[in-house]
Amino acid sequence: MNRRLKGIRRTGIKNKDTMNLRVNVFYFGIFLLFCTIIIRLAILQFVEGPGLKDLETIRQVKNYPLEPVRGSIIDASGTRLAYSTSTQALYITLLKDYSSSDIGKKNRIEAEKLATEIVKVLNQYGRPTVDKLTIEDVMKSMDLDYKMQPGYAPRRIKANLTAREVAYFMEHKSKYPGIEVVEESGRQYNPDKVAVQTIGYLKEFQGTKEIKKYKELDAKNKTQKDPGLMYTEREKVGVDGLEMMFQEMLRGKNGYMRIPVNPRNMVDGVPTMISPEIGYNVRTTIHKDIQVAAQQAIVDQLQWLRTHPVSGKLHPSAQTGYAVALEVDTGNVVAMASIPDYDPNVWEHGSDDWSTVLNHYRNGTISPYSSGRSGNKLESLVLLGSTIKPLTVLIGLNEKLFGPNDYYNDQGAAFFGKDNSKVRNARGRAFGALNARKAIEHSSNAFMVDWIGEKLYTKYGSQSIEVWDKYMKDFGLGVLTQSGLPYEHVGTIEYKNIEQAGSYLAAMAYASFGQSGKYTTLQLAQYASTLANRGERIKPQLVSKIEDQNGQVIKEYKREVLNTVVFSEQYWEEVIAGMNTQGLRAFDDFKFDFARKTGTSEQDIYVDGQRKRLENGVFIAFAPREKPKLAVAVVIPEGGYGSQSAAPVARKIFDAYDEVYGLDGSPKLLKE
């Protein structure tokens, strides 16, 4: 009995201990739970609170973007070449639910009344020549059932408001809830078609994502915090020329409406508007008078070549022409002409002949693509022809292949290689004894092949190609000019194609007189200016400065030397003196002594299996010969001899520059 009582007593004590343990564990768990809740609340309030507050604000306020207003592109004379025209548009933000829901149906009568009032005002103060808006038109634009845009987004009712319409709605704003007059813009280009391919054009952002620049901006949009820098899908952006090159400067910042929104995505309060900021103005170095003169000179010369025999024949396939004029001392490009051109306002207003526009809307002075083709489909990149010879002779002198006073006996042709390949002078003329200077003046192919091409190969063997290539690139041939223009072509180097040439010797022979490299007109102009600057290759500048709308200078662009080639001063004297092509009728009465070199590059095509040899006119020059001011390069595909096709264009460009700025530093217009 006693044993049994003792067992029961021990069991009771044990159960009591277990119960106490469970109660303690329970209370301890409750304590931990409350501690966790308190800590979490503290974190929410003091750590995550500001972020959650911002998130709440973002959820409650929507930013509706308004397109930015682009700055202008202004030429060196102050003429606007590209500019934005300001227009006013009427927008409405829906402050109530007017949809087909039960609540919306009750409010619909208010929307109809508002639409009726708006139509009445627009018809009273709008342009009488413009089609009148109807109540149905306005109701459709209001998009009451959110078919085209979210409930909070402003709806555009009418664009291009008259001054009277703007004044009325601004004065009676309180009478029309949700109404806003918003500034918009359209892009216009100078009607005289001034350097249109250089200026460029605009395209909607949504259609530019294949361009690296805008693909990156599209990705950046997703994390952009500043609503003024957000790109909208329908915003117009530059896709070529200066419009693209200076996109960020020209764009400015878009405005936006800050719209309070309720959980149903409807406006919940009064929207506020942040106006767009106008972009900066870009001052280009292009001068309208010189540019128009260059364009017209090419048009006139092409017409002349097609209607007047040159060297005994017409040139009906001469249908394109390209010219660049670049200041030697500053690097400023004063003219950049690519013909045919077009009216760039088609990008804003449309065209009935897009196929023609798309054939030459790109800049042929920097690229062969979509920039016009001659009658036999030759592009804007042509072989240099004899314009390479000043550099060829410089290389020969610098490599000590001959001296300034050494004479070569020109018999009218040069022979090279095991197969005794023959290169003749133009018309097979034999010039007799020639030194370096006279070899350039008479444009002797034989001299170039025998004394430079073959001798350079003898000195360096297969490495002669790399030696030649280094010289070419030092003078801007086969490298980008660094102008900054989009889509600039590097040129086509053919002298490295040994298989095509047949041997390293043949490659050097053909390269020596300009038959192994195709380059852009801008590269030719930079090459000419490098000769004029005696070895300094300068960057072509297309913009002089960036200004804000008050005329304050934001950034200036100065002369920039890209690289310098050092040669003996005696060599420079010989070569520049040799740039003295005779028989240029276009320059008969030109009052300045000037350095020049004509070129006639030959190019073979095949028609029905038959080889046809075409001649392209090329010309480079700088004036005056001493203290040069302007370098000019002209290319006329299928124009025949450069002296008769390209040189007359250059003469008119020099004359235009002399009128505006003065080749001697004294503008002729001011004198008059």
Tab-separated table of N, CA, C and O in Angstrom, residues 44-97:
chain	number	residue	atom	x	y	z
A	44	LEU	N	10.486	48.070	-40.327
A	44	LEU	CA	9.555	48.689	-41.273
A	44	LEU	C	9.516	50.200	-41.112
A	44	LEU	O	9.477	50.950	-42.086
A	45	GLN	N	9.531	50.653	-39.838
A	45	GLN	CA	9.393	52.085	-39.598
A	45	GLN	C	10.674	52.849	-39.886
A	45	GLN	O	10.651	53.892	-40.540
A	46	PHE	N	11.797	52.319	-39.411
A	46	PHE	CA	13.029	53.111	-39.467
A	46	PHE	C	13.945	52.757	-40.642
A	46	PHE	O	14.740	53.585	-41.072
A	47	VAL	N	13.870	51.533	-41.148
A	47	VAL	CA	14.775	51.110	-42.227
A	47	VAL	C	14.071	51.128	-43.575
A	47	VAL	O	14.503	51.772	-44.530
A	48	GLU	N	12.949	50.413	-43.659
A	48	GLU	CA	12.266	50.290	-44.941
A	48	GLU	C	11.192	51.348	-45.155
A	48	GLU	O	10.656	51.485	-46.250
A	49	GLY	N	10.906	52.097	-44.097
A	49	GLY	CA	9.830	53.078	-44.173
A	49	GLY	C	9.974	54.087	-45.298
A	49	GLY	O	9.052	54.272	-46.096
A	50	PRO	N	11.145	54.778	-45.421
A	50	PRO	CA	11.288	55.772	-46.499
A	50	PRO	C	11.097	55.176	-47.889
A	50	PRO	O	10.457	55.770	-48.747
A	51	GLY	N	11.658	53.969	-48.091
A	51	GLY	CA	11.502	53.330	-49.401
A	51	GLY	C	10.066	52.973	-49.695
A	51	GLY	O	9.571	53.154	-50.808
A	52	LEU	N	9.368	52.457	-48.678
A	52	LEU	CA	7.963	52.103	-48.870
A	52	LEU	C	7.111	53.345	-49.106
A	52	LEU	O	6.148	53.320	-49.876
A	53	LYS	N	7.514	54.433	-48.450
A	53	LYS	CA	6.779	55.677	-48.651
A	53	LYS	C	6.934	56.160	-50.088
A	53	LYS	O	5.975	56.595	-50.734
A	54	ASP	N	8.193	56.068	-50.623
A	54	ASP	CA	8.427	56.443	-52.020
A	54	ASP	C	7.641	55.549	-52.957
A	54	ASP	O	7.078	56.001	-53.959
A	55	LEU	N	7.623	54.240	-52.638
A	55	LEU	CA	6.893	53.300	-53.479
A	55	LEU	C	5.411	53.638	-53.501
A	55	LEU	O	4.749	53.590	-54.542
A	56	GLU	N	4.894	54.030	-52.312
A	56	GLU	CA	3.486	54.404	-52.241
A	56	GLU	C	3.213	55.629	-53.107
A	56	GLU	O	2.220	55.707	-53.822
A	57	THR	N	4.188	56.591	-53.074
A	57	THR	CA	4.033	57.804	-53.873
A	57	THR	C	4.033	57.478	-55.352
A	57	THR	O	3.236	57.998	-56.128
A	58	ILE	N	4.958	56.567	-55.757
A	58	ILE	CA	5.033	56.185	-57.162
A	58	ILE	C	3.728	55.541	-57.611
A	58	ILE	O	3.231	55.787	-58.695
A	59	ARG	N	3.191	54.738	-56.765
A	59	ARG	CA	1.942	54.068	-57.108
A	59	ARG	C	0.786	55.060	-57.220
A	59	ARG	O	-0.164	54.828	-57.941
A	60	GLN	N	0.901	56.172	-56.540
A	60	GLN	CA	-0.205	57.116	-56.503
A	60	GLN	C	-0.085	58.210	-57.558
A	60	GLN	O	-1.059	58.875	-57.854
A	61	VAL	N	1.131	58.412	-58.112
A	61	VAL	CA	1.340	59.485	-59.085
A	61	VAL	C	1.932	58.895	-60.362
A	61	VAL	O	2.919	58.168	-60.321
A	62	LYS	N	1.311	59.205	-61.494
A	62	LYS	CA	1.801	58.757	-62.788
A	62	LYS	C	2.346	59.963	-63.551
A	62	LYS	O	1.752	61.041	-63.533
A	63	ASN	N	3.475	59.752	-64.223
A	63	ASN	CA	4.046	60.803	-65.065
A	63	ASN	C	3.705	60.520	-66.520
A	63	ASN	O	4.100	59.488	-67.071
A	64	TYR	N	2.974	61.442	-67.134
A	64	TYR	CA	2.638	61.295	-68.549
A	64	TYR	C	3.567	62.212	-69.348
A	64	TYR	O	3.519	63.436	-69.210
A	65	PRO	N	4.452	61.639	-70.193
A	65	PRO	CA	5.471	62.452	-70.871
A	65	PRO	C	4.897	63.338	-71.971
A	65	PRO	O	3.950	62.980	-72.662
A	66	LEU	N	5.519	64.506	-72.127
A	66	LEU	CA	5.222	65.434	-73.218
A	66	LEU	C	6.506	65.580	-74.036
A	66	LEU	O	7.587	65.753	-73.474
A	67	GLU	N	6.405	65.506	-75.350
A	67	GLU	CA	7.593	65.477	-76.200
A	67	GLU	C	8.455	66.720	-76.019
A	67	GLU	O	7.945	67.836	-75.891
A	68	PRO	N	9.796	66.541	-76.037
A	68	PRO	CA	10.697	67.693	-75.925
A	68	PRO	C	10.673	68.532	-77.199
A	68	PRO	O	10.222	68.079	-78.249
A	69	VAL	N	11.173	69.749	-77.102
A	69	VAL	CA	11.269	70.647	-78.257
A	69	VAL	C	12.746	70.737	-78.648
A	69	VAL	O	13.571	71.208	-77.866
A	70	ARG	N	13.075	70.269	-79.855
A	70	ARG	CA	14.472	70.242	-80.293
A	70	ARG	C	14.987	71.649	-80.581
A	70	ARG	O	14.249	72.529	-81.037
A	71	GLY	N	16.283	71.829	-80.325
A	71	GLY	CA	16.939	73.066	-80.698
A	71	GLY	C	17.146	73.125	-82.202
A	71	GLY	O	16.845	72.180	-82.936
A	72	SER	N	17.687	74.228	-82.684
A	72	SER	CA	17.877	74.444	-84.118
A	72	SER	C	19.299	74.106	-84.546
A	72	SER	O	20.232	74.133	-83.737
A	73	ILE	N	19.453	73.786	-85.824
A	73	ILE	CA	20.770	73.680	-86.453
A	73	ILE	C	20.916	74.917	-87.327
A	73	ILE	O	20.118	75.136	-88.246
A	74	ILE	N	21.915	75.735	-87.018
A	74	ILE	CA	22.058	77.051	-87.638
A	74	ILE	C	23.386	77.114	-88.385
A	74	ILE	O	24.420	76.684	-87.865
A	75	ASP	N	23.371	77.649	-89.605
A	75	ASP	CA	24.598	77.687	-90.401
A	75	ASP	C	25.499	78.835	-89.956
A	75	ASP	O	25.164	79.617	-89.064
A	76	ALA	N	26.666	78.947	-90.609
A	76	ALA	CA	27.666	79.935	-90.203
A	76	ALA	C	27.206	81.368	-90.429
A	76	ALA	O	27.759	82.300	-89.837
A	77	SER	N	26.190	81.567	-91.274
A	77	SER	CA	25.688	82.919	-91.530
A	77	SER	C	24.508	83.273	-90.637
A	77	SER	O	23.985	84.386	-90.710
A	78	GLY	N	24.068	82.322	-89.813
A	78	GLY	CA	22.923	82.568	-88.941
A	78	GLY	C	21.604	82.077	-89.506
A	78	GLY	O	20.549	82.300	-88.913
A	79	THR	N	21.644	81.388	-90.641
A	79	THR	CA	20.427	80.856	-91.259
A	79	THR	C	20.047	79.529	-90.612
A	79	THR	O	20.899	78.648	-90.457
A	80	ARG	N	18.788	79.383	-90.260
A	80	ARG	CA	18.327	78.124	-89.669
A	80	ARG	C	18.170	77.068	-90.761
A	80	ARG	O	17.421	77.259	-91.714
A	81	LEU	N	18.884	75.970	-90.609
A	81	LEU	CA	18.803	74.878	-91.578
A	81	LEU	C	17.838	73.795	-91.113
A	81	LEU	O	17.249	73.090	-91.929
A	82	ALA	N	17.695	73.649	-89.809
A	82	ALA	CA	16.716	72.719	-89.227
A	82	ALA	C	16.190	73.375	-87.958
A	82	ALA	O	16.967	73.878	-87.147
A	83	TYR	N	14.888	73.378	-87.803
A	83	TYR	CA	14.312	74.075	-86.659
A	83	TYR	C	12.950	73.481	-86.319
A	83	TYR	O	12.302	72.837	-87.150
A	84	SER	N	12.547	73.705	-85.088
A	84	SER	CA	11.259	73.203	-84.613
A	84	SER	C	10.238	74.325	-84.642
A	84	SER	O	10.509	75.437	-84.188
A	85	THR	N	9.093	74.026	-85.208
A	85	THR	CA	8.001	74.993	-85.211
A	85	THR	C	7.087	74.684	-84.029
A	85	THR	O	6.667	73.544	-83.838
A	86	SER	N	6.808	75.696	-83.238
A	86	SER	CA	5.996	75.510	-82.040
A	86	SER	C	4.514	75.524	-82.393
A	86	SER	O	4.043	76.396	-83.119
A	87	THR	N	3.806	74.544	-81.903
A	87	THR	CA	2.352	74.494	-82.062
A	87	THR	C	1.729	74.205	-80.700
A	87	THR	O	2.400	73.712	-79.792
A	88	GLN	N	0.460	74.532	-80.570
A	88	GLN	CA	-0.255	74.284	-79.323
A	88	GLN	C	-1.339	73.233	-79.577
A	88	GLN	O	-2.009	73.258	-80.608
A	89	ALA	N	-1.475	72.325	-78.639
A	89	ALA	CA	-2.478	71.267	-78.762
A	89	ALA	C	-3.377	71.259	-77.532
A	89	ALA	O	-2.952	71.631	-76.433
A	90	LEU	N	-4.620	70.828	-77.729
A	90	LEU	CA	-5.592	70.757	-76.639
A	90	LEU	C	-5.675	69.323	-76.132
A	90	LEU	O	-5.941	68.392	-76.901
A	91	TYR	N	-5.407	69.142	-74.843
A	91	TYR	CA	-5.478	67.832	-74.200
A	91	TYR	C	-6.540	67.864	-73.105
A	91	TYR	O	-6.824	68.917	-72.529
A	92	ILE	N	-7.095	66.695	-72.816
A	92	ILE	CA	-8.016	66.574	-71.689
A	92	ILE	C	-7.642	65.346	-70.870
A	92	ILE	O	-7.300	64.291	-71.417
A	93	THR	N	-7.669	65.505	-69.557
A	93	THR	CA	-7.455	64.393	-68.637
A	93	THR	C	-8.796	64.058	-67.987
A	93	THR	O	-9.482	64.950	-67.464
A	94	LEU	N	-9.189	62.796	-68.037
A	94	LEU	CA	-10.483	62.375	-67.490
A	94	LEU	C	-10.422	62.372	-65.966
A	94	LEU	O	-9.667	61.606	-65.367
A	95	LEU	N	-11.225	63.226	-65.351
A	95	LEU	CA	-11.223	63.339	-63.893
A	95	LEU	C	-12.261	62.441	-63.240
A	95	LEU	O	-12.310	62.327	-62.014
A	96	LYS	N	-13.107	61.821	-64.061
A	96	LYS	CA	-14.125	60.899	-63.551
A	96	LYS	C	-14.157	59.657	-64.423
A	96	LYS	O	-13.575	59.620	-65.504
A	97	ASP	N	-14.882	58.666	-63.927
A	97	ASP	CA	-15.122	57.454	-64.701
A	97	ASP	C	-16.296	57.705	-65.643
A	97	ASP	O	-17.432	57.885	-65.208
